[in-house]
C-alpha positions as CSV (number, residue, x, y, z in Angstrom):
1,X,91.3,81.8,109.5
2,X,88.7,80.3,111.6
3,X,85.7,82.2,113.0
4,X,85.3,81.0,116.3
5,X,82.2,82.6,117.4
6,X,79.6,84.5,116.1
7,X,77.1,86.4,118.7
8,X,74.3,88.3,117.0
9,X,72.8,90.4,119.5
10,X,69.2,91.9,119.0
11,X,66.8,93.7,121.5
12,X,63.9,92.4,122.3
13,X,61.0,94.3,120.2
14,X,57.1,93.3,119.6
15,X,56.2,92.8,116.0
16,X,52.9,93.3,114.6
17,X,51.4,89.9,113.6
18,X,50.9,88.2,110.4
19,X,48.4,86.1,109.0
20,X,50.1,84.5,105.8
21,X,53.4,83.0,105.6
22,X,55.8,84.9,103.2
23,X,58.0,83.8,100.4
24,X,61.5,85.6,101.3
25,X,63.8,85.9,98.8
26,X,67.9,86.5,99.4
27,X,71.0,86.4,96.9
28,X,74.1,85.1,97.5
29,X,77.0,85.9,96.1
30,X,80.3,84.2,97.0
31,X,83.2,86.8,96.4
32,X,86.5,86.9,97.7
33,X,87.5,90.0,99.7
34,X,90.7,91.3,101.1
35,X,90.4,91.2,104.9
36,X,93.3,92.6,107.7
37,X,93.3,91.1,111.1
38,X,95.8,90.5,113.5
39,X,98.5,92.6,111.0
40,X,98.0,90.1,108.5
41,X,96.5,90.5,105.6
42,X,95.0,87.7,103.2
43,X,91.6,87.0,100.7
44,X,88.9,85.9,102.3
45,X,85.5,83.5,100.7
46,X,82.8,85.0,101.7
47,X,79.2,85.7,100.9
48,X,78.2,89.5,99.5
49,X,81.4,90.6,100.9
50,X,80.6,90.2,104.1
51,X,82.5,88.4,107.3
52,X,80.6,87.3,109.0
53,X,77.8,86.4,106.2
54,X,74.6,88.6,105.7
55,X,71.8,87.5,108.6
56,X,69.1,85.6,107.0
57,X,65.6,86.7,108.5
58,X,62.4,84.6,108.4
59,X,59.5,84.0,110.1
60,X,58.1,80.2,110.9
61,X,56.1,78.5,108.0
62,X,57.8,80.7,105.7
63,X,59.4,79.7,102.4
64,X,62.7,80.9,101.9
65,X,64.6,80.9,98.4
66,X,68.2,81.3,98.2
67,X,69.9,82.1,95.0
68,X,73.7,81.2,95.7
69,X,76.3,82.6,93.1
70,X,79.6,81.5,93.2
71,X,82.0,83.9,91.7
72,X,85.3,82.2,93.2
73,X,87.5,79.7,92.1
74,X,86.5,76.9,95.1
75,X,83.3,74.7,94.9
76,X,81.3,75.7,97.2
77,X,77.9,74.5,98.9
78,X,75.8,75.7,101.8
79,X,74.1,74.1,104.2
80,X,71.3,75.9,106.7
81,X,72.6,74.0,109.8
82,X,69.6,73.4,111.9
83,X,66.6,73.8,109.0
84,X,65.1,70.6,109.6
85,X,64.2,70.5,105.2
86,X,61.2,68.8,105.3
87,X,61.0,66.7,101.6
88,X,63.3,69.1,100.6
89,X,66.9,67.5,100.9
90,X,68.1,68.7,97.7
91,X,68.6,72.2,99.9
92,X,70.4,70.6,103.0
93,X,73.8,71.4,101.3
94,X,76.4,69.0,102.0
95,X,78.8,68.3,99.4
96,X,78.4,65.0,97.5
97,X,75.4,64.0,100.6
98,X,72.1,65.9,98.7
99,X,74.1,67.9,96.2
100,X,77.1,68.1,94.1
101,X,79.5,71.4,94.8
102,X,78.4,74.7,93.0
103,X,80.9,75.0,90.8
104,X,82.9,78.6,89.7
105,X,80.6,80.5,87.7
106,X,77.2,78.3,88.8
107,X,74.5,79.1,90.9
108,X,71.8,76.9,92.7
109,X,68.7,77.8,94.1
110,X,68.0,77.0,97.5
111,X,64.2,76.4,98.3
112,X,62.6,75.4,101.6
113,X,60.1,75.8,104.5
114,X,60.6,76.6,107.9
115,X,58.0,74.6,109.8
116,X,57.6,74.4,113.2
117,X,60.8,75.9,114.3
118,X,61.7,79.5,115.8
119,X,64.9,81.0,117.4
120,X,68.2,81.0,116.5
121,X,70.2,78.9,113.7
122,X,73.1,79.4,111.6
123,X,74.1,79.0,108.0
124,X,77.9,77.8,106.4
125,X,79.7,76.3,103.8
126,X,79.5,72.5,103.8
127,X,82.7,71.7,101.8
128,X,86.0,71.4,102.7
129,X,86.6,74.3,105.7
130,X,85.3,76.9,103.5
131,X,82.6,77.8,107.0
132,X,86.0,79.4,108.5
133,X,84.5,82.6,106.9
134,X,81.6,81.5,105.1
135,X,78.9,81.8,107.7
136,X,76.2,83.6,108.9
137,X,72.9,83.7,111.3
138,X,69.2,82.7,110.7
139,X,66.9,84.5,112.6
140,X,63.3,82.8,112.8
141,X,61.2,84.9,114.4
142,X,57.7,83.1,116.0
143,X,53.9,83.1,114.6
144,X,51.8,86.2,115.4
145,X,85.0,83.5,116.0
146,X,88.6,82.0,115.0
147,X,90.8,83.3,112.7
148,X,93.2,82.1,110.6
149,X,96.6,83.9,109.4
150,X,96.7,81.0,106.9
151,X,94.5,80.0,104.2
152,X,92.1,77.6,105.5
153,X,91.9,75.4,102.5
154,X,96.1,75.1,102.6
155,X,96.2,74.5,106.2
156,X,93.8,71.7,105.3
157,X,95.7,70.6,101.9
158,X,99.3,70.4,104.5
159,X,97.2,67.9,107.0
160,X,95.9,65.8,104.3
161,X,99.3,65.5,103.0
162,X,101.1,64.9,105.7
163,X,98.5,62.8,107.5
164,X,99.3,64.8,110.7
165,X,96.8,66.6,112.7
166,X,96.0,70.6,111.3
167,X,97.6,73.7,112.7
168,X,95.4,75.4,115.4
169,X,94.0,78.9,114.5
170,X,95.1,82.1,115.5
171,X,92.5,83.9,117.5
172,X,89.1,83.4,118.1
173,X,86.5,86.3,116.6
174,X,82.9,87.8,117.8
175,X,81.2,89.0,115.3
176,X,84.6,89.2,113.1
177,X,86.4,90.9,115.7
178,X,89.5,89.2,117.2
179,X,89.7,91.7,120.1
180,X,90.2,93.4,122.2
181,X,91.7,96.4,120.1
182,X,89.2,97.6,117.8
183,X,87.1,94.8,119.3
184,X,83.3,94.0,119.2
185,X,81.0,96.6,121.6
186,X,77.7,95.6,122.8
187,X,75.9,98.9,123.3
188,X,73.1,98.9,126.3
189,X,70.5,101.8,128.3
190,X,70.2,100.7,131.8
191,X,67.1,99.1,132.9
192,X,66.6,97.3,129.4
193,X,66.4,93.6,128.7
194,X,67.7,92.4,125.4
195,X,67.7,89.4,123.6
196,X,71.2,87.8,122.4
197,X,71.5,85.2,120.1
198,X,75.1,83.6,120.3
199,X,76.2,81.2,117.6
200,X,79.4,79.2,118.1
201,X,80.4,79.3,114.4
202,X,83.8,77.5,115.4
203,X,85.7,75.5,112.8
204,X,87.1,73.0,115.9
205,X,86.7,74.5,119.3
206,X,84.0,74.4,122.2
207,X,83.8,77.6,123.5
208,X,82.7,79.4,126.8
209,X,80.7,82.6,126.7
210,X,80.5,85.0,129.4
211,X,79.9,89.1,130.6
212,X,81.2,90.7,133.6
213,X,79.0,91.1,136.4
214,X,76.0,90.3,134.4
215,X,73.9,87.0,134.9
216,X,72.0,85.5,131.5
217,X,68.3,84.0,131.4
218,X,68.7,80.7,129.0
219,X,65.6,80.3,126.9
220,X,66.7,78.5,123.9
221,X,68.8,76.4,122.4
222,X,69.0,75.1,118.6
223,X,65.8,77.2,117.9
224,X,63.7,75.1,120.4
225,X,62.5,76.5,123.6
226,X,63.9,75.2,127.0
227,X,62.6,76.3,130.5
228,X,64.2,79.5,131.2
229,X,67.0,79.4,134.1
230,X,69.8,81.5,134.5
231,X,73.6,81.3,134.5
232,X,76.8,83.1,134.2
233,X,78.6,81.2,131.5
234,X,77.0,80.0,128.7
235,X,79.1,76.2,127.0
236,X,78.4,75.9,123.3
237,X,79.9,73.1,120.9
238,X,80.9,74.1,116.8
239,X,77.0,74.6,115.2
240,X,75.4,75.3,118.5
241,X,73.2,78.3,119.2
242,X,71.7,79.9,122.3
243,X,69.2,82.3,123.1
244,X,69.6,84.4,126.4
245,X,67.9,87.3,128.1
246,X,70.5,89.8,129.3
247,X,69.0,92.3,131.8
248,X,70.7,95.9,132.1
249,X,70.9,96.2,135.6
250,X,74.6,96.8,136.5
251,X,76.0,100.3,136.8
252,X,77.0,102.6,133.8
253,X,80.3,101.6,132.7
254,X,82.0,99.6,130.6
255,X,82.2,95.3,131.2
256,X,84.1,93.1,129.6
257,X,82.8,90.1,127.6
258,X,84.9,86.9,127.3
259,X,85.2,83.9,124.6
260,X,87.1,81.5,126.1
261,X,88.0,77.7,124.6
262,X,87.5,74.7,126.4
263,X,89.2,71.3,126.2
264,X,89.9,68.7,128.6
265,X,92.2,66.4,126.5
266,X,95.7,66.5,126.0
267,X,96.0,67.6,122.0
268,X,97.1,70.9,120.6
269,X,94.1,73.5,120.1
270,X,93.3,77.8,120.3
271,X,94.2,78.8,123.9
272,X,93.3,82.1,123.0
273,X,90.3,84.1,124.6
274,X,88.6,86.3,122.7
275,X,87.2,89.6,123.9
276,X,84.2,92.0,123.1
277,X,82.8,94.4,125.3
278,X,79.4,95.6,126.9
279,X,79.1,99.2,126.9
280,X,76.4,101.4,129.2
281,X,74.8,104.4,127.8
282,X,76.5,108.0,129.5
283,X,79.6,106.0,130.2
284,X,82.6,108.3,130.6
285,X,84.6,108.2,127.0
286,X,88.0,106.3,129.0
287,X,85.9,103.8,131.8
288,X,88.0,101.3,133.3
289,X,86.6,98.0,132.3
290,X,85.1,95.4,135.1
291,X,86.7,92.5,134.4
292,X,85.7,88.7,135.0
293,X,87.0,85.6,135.7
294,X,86.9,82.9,133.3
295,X,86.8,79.4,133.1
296,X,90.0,77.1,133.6
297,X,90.3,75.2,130.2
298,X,89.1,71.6,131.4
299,X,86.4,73.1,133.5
300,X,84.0,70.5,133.0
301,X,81.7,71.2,135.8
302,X,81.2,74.3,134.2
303,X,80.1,72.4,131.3
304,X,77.5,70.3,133.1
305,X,76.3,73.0,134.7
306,X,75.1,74.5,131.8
307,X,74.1,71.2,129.5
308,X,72.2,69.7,133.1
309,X,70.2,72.6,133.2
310,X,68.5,72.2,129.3
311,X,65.6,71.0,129.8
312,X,62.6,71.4,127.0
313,X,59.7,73.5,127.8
314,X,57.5,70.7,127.4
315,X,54.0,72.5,127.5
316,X,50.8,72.4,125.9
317,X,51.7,74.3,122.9
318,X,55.3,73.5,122.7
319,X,55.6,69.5,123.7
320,X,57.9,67.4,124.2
321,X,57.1,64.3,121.8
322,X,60.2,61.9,123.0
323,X,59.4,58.8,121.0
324,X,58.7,55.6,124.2
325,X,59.4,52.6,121.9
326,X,62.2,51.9,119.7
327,X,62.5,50.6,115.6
328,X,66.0,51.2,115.3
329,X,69.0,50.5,118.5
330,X,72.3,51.8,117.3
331,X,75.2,52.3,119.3
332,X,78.4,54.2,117.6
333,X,81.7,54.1,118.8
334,X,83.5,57.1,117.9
335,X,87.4,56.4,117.2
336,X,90.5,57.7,116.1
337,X,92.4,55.5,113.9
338,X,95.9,55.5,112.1
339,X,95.9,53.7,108.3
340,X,98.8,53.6,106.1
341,X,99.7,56.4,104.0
342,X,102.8,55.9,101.2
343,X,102.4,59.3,100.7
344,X,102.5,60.6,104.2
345,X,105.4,61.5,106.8
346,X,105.3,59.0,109.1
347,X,104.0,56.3,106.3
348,X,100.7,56.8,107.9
349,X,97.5,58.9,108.2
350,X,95.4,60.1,111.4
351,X,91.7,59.0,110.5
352,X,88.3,59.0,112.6
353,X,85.5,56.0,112.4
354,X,82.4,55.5,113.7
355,X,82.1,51.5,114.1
356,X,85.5,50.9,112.6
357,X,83.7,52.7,109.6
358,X,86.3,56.0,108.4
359,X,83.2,57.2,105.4
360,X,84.3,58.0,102.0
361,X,82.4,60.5,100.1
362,X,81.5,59.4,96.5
363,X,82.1,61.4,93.7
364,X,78.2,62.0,93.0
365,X,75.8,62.9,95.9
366,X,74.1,60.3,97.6
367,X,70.7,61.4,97.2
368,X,70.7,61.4,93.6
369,X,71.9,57.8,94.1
370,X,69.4,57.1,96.3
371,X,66.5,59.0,94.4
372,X,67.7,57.8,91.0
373,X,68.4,53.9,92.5
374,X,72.3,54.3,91.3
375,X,73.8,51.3,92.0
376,X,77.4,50.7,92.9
377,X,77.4,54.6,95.2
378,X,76.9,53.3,98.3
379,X,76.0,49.9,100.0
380,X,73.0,49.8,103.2
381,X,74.9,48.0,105.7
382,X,76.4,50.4,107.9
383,X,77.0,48.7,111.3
384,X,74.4,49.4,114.1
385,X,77.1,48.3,116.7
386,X,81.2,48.1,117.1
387,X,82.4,44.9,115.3
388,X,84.3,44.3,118.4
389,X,83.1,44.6,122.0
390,X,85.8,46.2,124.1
391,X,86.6,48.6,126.8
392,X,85.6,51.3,125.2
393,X,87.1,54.1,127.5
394,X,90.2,52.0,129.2
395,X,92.5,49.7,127.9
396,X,92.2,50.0,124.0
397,X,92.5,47.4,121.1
398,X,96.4,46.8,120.1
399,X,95.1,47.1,116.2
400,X,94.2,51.0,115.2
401,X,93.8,50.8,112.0
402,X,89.5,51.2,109.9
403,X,88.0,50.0,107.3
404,X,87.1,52.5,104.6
405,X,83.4,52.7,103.3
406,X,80.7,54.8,102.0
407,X,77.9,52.8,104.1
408,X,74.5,54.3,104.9
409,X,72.0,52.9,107.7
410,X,68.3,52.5,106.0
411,X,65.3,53.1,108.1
412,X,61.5,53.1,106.9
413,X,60.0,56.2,107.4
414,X,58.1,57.0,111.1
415,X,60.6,54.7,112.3
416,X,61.8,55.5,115.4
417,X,65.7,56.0,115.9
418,X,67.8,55.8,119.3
419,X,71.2,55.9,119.0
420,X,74.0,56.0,121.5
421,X,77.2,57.7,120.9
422,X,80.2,56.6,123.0
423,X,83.4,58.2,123.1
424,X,86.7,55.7,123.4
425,X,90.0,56.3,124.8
426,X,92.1,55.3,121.4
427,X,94.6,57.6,120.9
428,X,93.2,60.7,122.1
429,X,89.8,60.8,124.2
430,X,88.0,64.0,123.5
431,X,84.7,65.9,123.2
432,X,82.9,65.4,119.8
433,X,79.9,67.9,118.7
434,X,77.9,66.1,116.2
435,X,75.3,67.2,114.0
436,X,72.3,65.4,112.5
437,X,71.0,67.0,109.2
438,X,67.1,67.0,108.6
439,X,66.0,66.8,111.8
440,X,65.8,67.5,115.7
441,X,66.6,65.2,118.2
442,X,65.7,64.6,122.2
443,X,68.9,64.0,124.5
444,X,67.7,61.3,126.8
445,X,70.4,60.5,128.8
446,X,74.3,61.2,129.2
447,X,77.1,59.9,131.4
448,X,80.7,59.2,131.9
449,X,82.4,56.1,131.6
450,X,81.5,53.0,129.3
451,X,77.5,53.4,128.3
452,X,75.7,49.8,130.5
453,X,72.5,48.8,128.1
454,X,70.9,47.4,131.6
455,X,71.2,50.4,134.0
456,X,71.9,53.4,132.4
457,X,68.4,53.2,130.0
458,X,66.7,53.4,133.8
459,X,67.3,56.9,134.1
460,X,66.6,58.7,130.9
461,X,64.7,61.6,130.8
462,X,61.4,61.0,128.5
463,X,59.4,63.5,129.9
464,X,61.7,67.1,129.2
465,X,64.8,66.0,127.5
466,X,66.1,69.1,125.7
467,X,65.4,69.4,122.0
468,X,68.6,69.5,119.7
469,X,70.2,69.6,116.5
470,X,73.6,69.6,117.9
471,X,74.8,67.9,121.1
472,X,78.5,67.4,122.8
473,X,79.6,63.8,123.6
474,X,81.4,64.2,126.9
475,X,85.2,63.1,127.1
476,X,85.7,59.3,127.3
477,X,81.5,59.4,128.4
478,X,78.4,58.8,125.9
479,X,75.3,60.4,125.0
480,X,72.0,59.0,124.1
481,X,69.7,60.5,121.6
482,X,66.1,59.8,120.1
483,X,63.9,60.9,117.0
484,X,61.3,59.8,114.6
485,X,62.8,59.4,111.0
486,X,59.7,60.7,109.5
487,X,61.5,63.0,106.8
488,X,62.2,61.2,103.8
489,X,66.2,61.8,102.1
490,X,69.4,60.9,102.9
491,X,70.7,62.6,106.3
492,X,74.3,63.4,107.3
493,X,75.2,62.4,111.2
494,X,79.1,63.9,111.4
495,X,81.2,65.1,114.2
496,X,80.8,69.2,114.2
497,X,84.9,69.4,114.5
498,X,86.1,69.9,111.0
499,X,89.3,67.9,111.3
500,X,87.7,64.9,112.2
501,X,85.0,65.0,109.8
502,X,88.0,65.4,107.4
503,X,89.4,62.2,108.7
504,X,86.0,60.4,108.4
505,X,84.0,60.6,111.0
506,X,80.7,60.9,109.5
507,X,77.8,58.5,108.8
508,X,74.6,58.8,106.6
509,X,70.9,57.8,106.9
510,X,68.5,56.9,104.3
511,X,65.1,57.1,105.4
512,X,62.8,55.7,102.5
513,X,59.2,57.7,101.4
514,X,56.3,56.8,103.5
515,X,52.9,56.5,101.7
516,X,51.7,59.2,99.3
517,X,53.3,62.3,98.1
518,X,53.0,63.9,101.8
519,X,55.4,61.4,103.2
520,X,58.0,61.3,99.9
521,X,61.0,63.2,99.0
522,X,60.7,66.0,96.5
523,X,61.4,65.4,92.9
524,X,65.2,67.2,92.4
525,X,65.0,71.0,90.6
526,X,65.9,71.4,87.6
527,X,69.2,73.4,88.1
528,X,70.8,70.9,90.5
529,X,74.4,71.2,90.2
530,X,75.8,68.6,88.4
531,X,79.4,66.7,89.4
């Protein structure tokens, strides 16, 4: 089962302001919980009983403090996708990065401040594909779906075994609802404008978003502001979120809302759309629904529509600090590889590197190496370039198979990072959603086509790029993205599609303590789970 997108939809409302900052306090208990959709039936992980998860509210410069129980019989961590965890790694959550797995009958505390962000984030399970139903929103509020017949965790057993690609999932949800019996109902009074937050909570599909005869007002993305513009079809990539204005002003009735997938590569995936409805106050109790069209499934212009139009608000109060000058030049070639298997079906295993590099997990995380100065957990040299220079999106190398490696890239703190991610044509060319943990990045530039050092840096955007935690690196195209490493821990940098962060395509970043306590990591609590 596999949540495919998870829109949280709140009206607009003034709150009275607040001087102080707040310690908010939430338990979470991880419970399984007998769940029937699509005439199936099957036991669910989730938090509290709840799918999707419990929304966690906060307002900026708030600490919050998590208190994560697990009562199943799966190790379990969770990561607050988007929290940039400033000296506070230990509570970025992914398995065997900053923290070993909760284990049954454990619990962990999760402890950190939101600082200088506000929107729309989301929170999941960061082991395994647990985040199929263990999800949830964050709502920061300013100063003043998938599903799976199957068991997740066997359809991912079955593609580790076999060293085939996963199934694809049934259905796609909003808020839990598959649709469009007994779907999701968005209820509306003419004349009112509300604010939705829509999280793509996607295991391994980009998705489309759209409402009949209704156009949206875009005016955030990855809780950072962008300058407002409006749309009708909103593109979103696994771990993205968007803020939209939706304005009431189409006749009462009833209008249909539309999840649709989208892929432009020729490999097996959901094409399933997903349904929910907008419903006017005094509609009749048996409307006929206005309909929409949706997007063709390789409708990449639709894409670029939307991603062209993110720009960041740039203003006095909420800048745009793109770093000019460069420490650190990487450019990562994102692959899909094929290493022997004796225990596979074909003799051989599907895997994903970036630089050749598939990543290995270790067995303990790799902070506490890092913290503690383990030796032998991971080695410093990950590759800042392909070890080969080739045609990156044509004719591809004759030899497919990676080197295995738990290799982290080291960077001094207030360094400044740029890296360039470029998609190849081996095997399969496809979109990759990746995700940086710890911190926000700018998107400078983007293109199709092998990425040229010479011309292409000539037209990046440094004055409004859009502010991100999550971007989409087009089809057989690359992206380039800039930030200052001034957050001290080790920081994940993995592709947002679960079965190719299963096959290794993931990287990590240590960025060491600057001077004085205000530039170092956090000393580890005490009830860090232990391996």
């Amino acid at each position: 089962m596999e949540p495919r997108l998870l829109a949280i939809f709140l009206m607009a409302l003034s709150f009275p302001p607040f001087v102080h900052s707040l310690v908010r306090h939430y338990k979470f208990s991880v419970v399984m919980k007998n769940t029937t959709k699509l005439c199936s039936t099957k036991s669910i992980v989730t938090v509290n009983g709840q799918f999707p998860g419990p929304t966690l509210y906060a307002r900026e410069d708030d600490t919050v403090i998590v208190r994560v129980t697990n009562h199943v019989n799966y190790n379990v961590t969770i990561h607050w996708h988007g929290i940039k965890q400033l000296r506070t790694s230990w509570s970025d959550g992914p398995a065997y990065v900053t923290q070993c797995p909760i284990q049954p009958g454990q619990s962990y505390v999760y402890n950190f401040t939101i600082t200088g962000q506000r929107g729309t984030l989301l929170w999941h399970a960061h082991i395994t594909w647990l985040r199929a139903t263990m999800h949830g929103a964050i709502v920061i509020l300013p100063k003043r779906g998938e599903w799976w017949k199957s068991d997740v965790e066997a359809v991912l057993n079955e593609a580790t075994n076999s060293g085939l690609p996963p199934n694809i999932s049934d259905a796609h949800t909003i808020n839990g609802h598959p649709g469009p019996v007994l779907g999701y109902t968005l209820h509306v009074e003419s004349g009112k404008t509300y604010l939705l937050r829509i999280i793509n909570a996607a295991l391994n599909d980009e998705l489309f978003f759209k409402i009949a005869g209704h156009k949206l007002t875009i005016v955030e993305g990855d809780a950072s502001y962008v300058k407002p513009f409006e749309i009708d079809t909103i593109f979103m990539s696994p771990g993205q979120t968007t803020n939209a204005l939706l304005t009431a002003n189409q006749g009462v009735g009833k209008y249909l809302i539309a999840v649709t997938p989208f892929m432009d590569a020729p490999i097996g995936f959901d094409n399933l759309t997903s349904f929910a409805t907008l419903r006017y106050k005094n509609t009749p109790s048996y409307p006929n629904t206005f309909l929409t069209s949706i997007p063709p499934l390789n409708a990449t212009p639709v894409t670029s529509a939307f991603t062209d139009s993110l720009r960041s608000l740039n203003s006095k109060d909420y800048p745009a600090r793109v770093p000019l000058t460069i420490d650190h030049s990487l450019f990562l070639a994102i692959t899909v590889g094929v290493d022997p298997c004796d225990t596979c079906v074909n003799g051989n295993k599907l895997v994903s590197a970036i630089n050749n590099i598939t990543f290995l997990l270790p067995t303990i995380s790799l902070l506490q190496a890092h913290y503690f100065n383990i030796k032998g957990v991971f080695t410093d040299d990950f590759p800042a370039n392909p070890p080969i220079v080739f045609n990156y999106t044509g004719t591809q190398p004759a030899n497919l198979q990676t080197n295995n490696g738990t290799k982290l890239y080291r960077v001094n703190f207030n360094s400044t990072v740029q890296i360039v991610l470029q998609g190849t044509a081996m095997i399969a060319p496809e979109n990759h959603p990746f995700h940086l943990h710890g911190y926000n990045f700018f998107v400078v530039g983007q293109g199709l086509g092998n990425f040229d050092p010479e011309k292409d840096p000539l037209s990046f955007n440094l004055v409004d790029p859009v502010e991100r935690n999550t971007l989409s690196v087009p089809n057989a195209g690359w992206i380039a993205i800039r930030f200052r490493a001034n957050n001290p821990g080790v920081w994940f940098l993995h592709c947002h599609l679960e079965v190719h962060t299963t096959w290794g395509l993931k990287m990590a970043f240590v960025v060491d303590n600057g001077r004085g306590p205000n530039e170092s990591l956090l000393p580890p609590p005490k009830d860090l789970p232990k391996c």
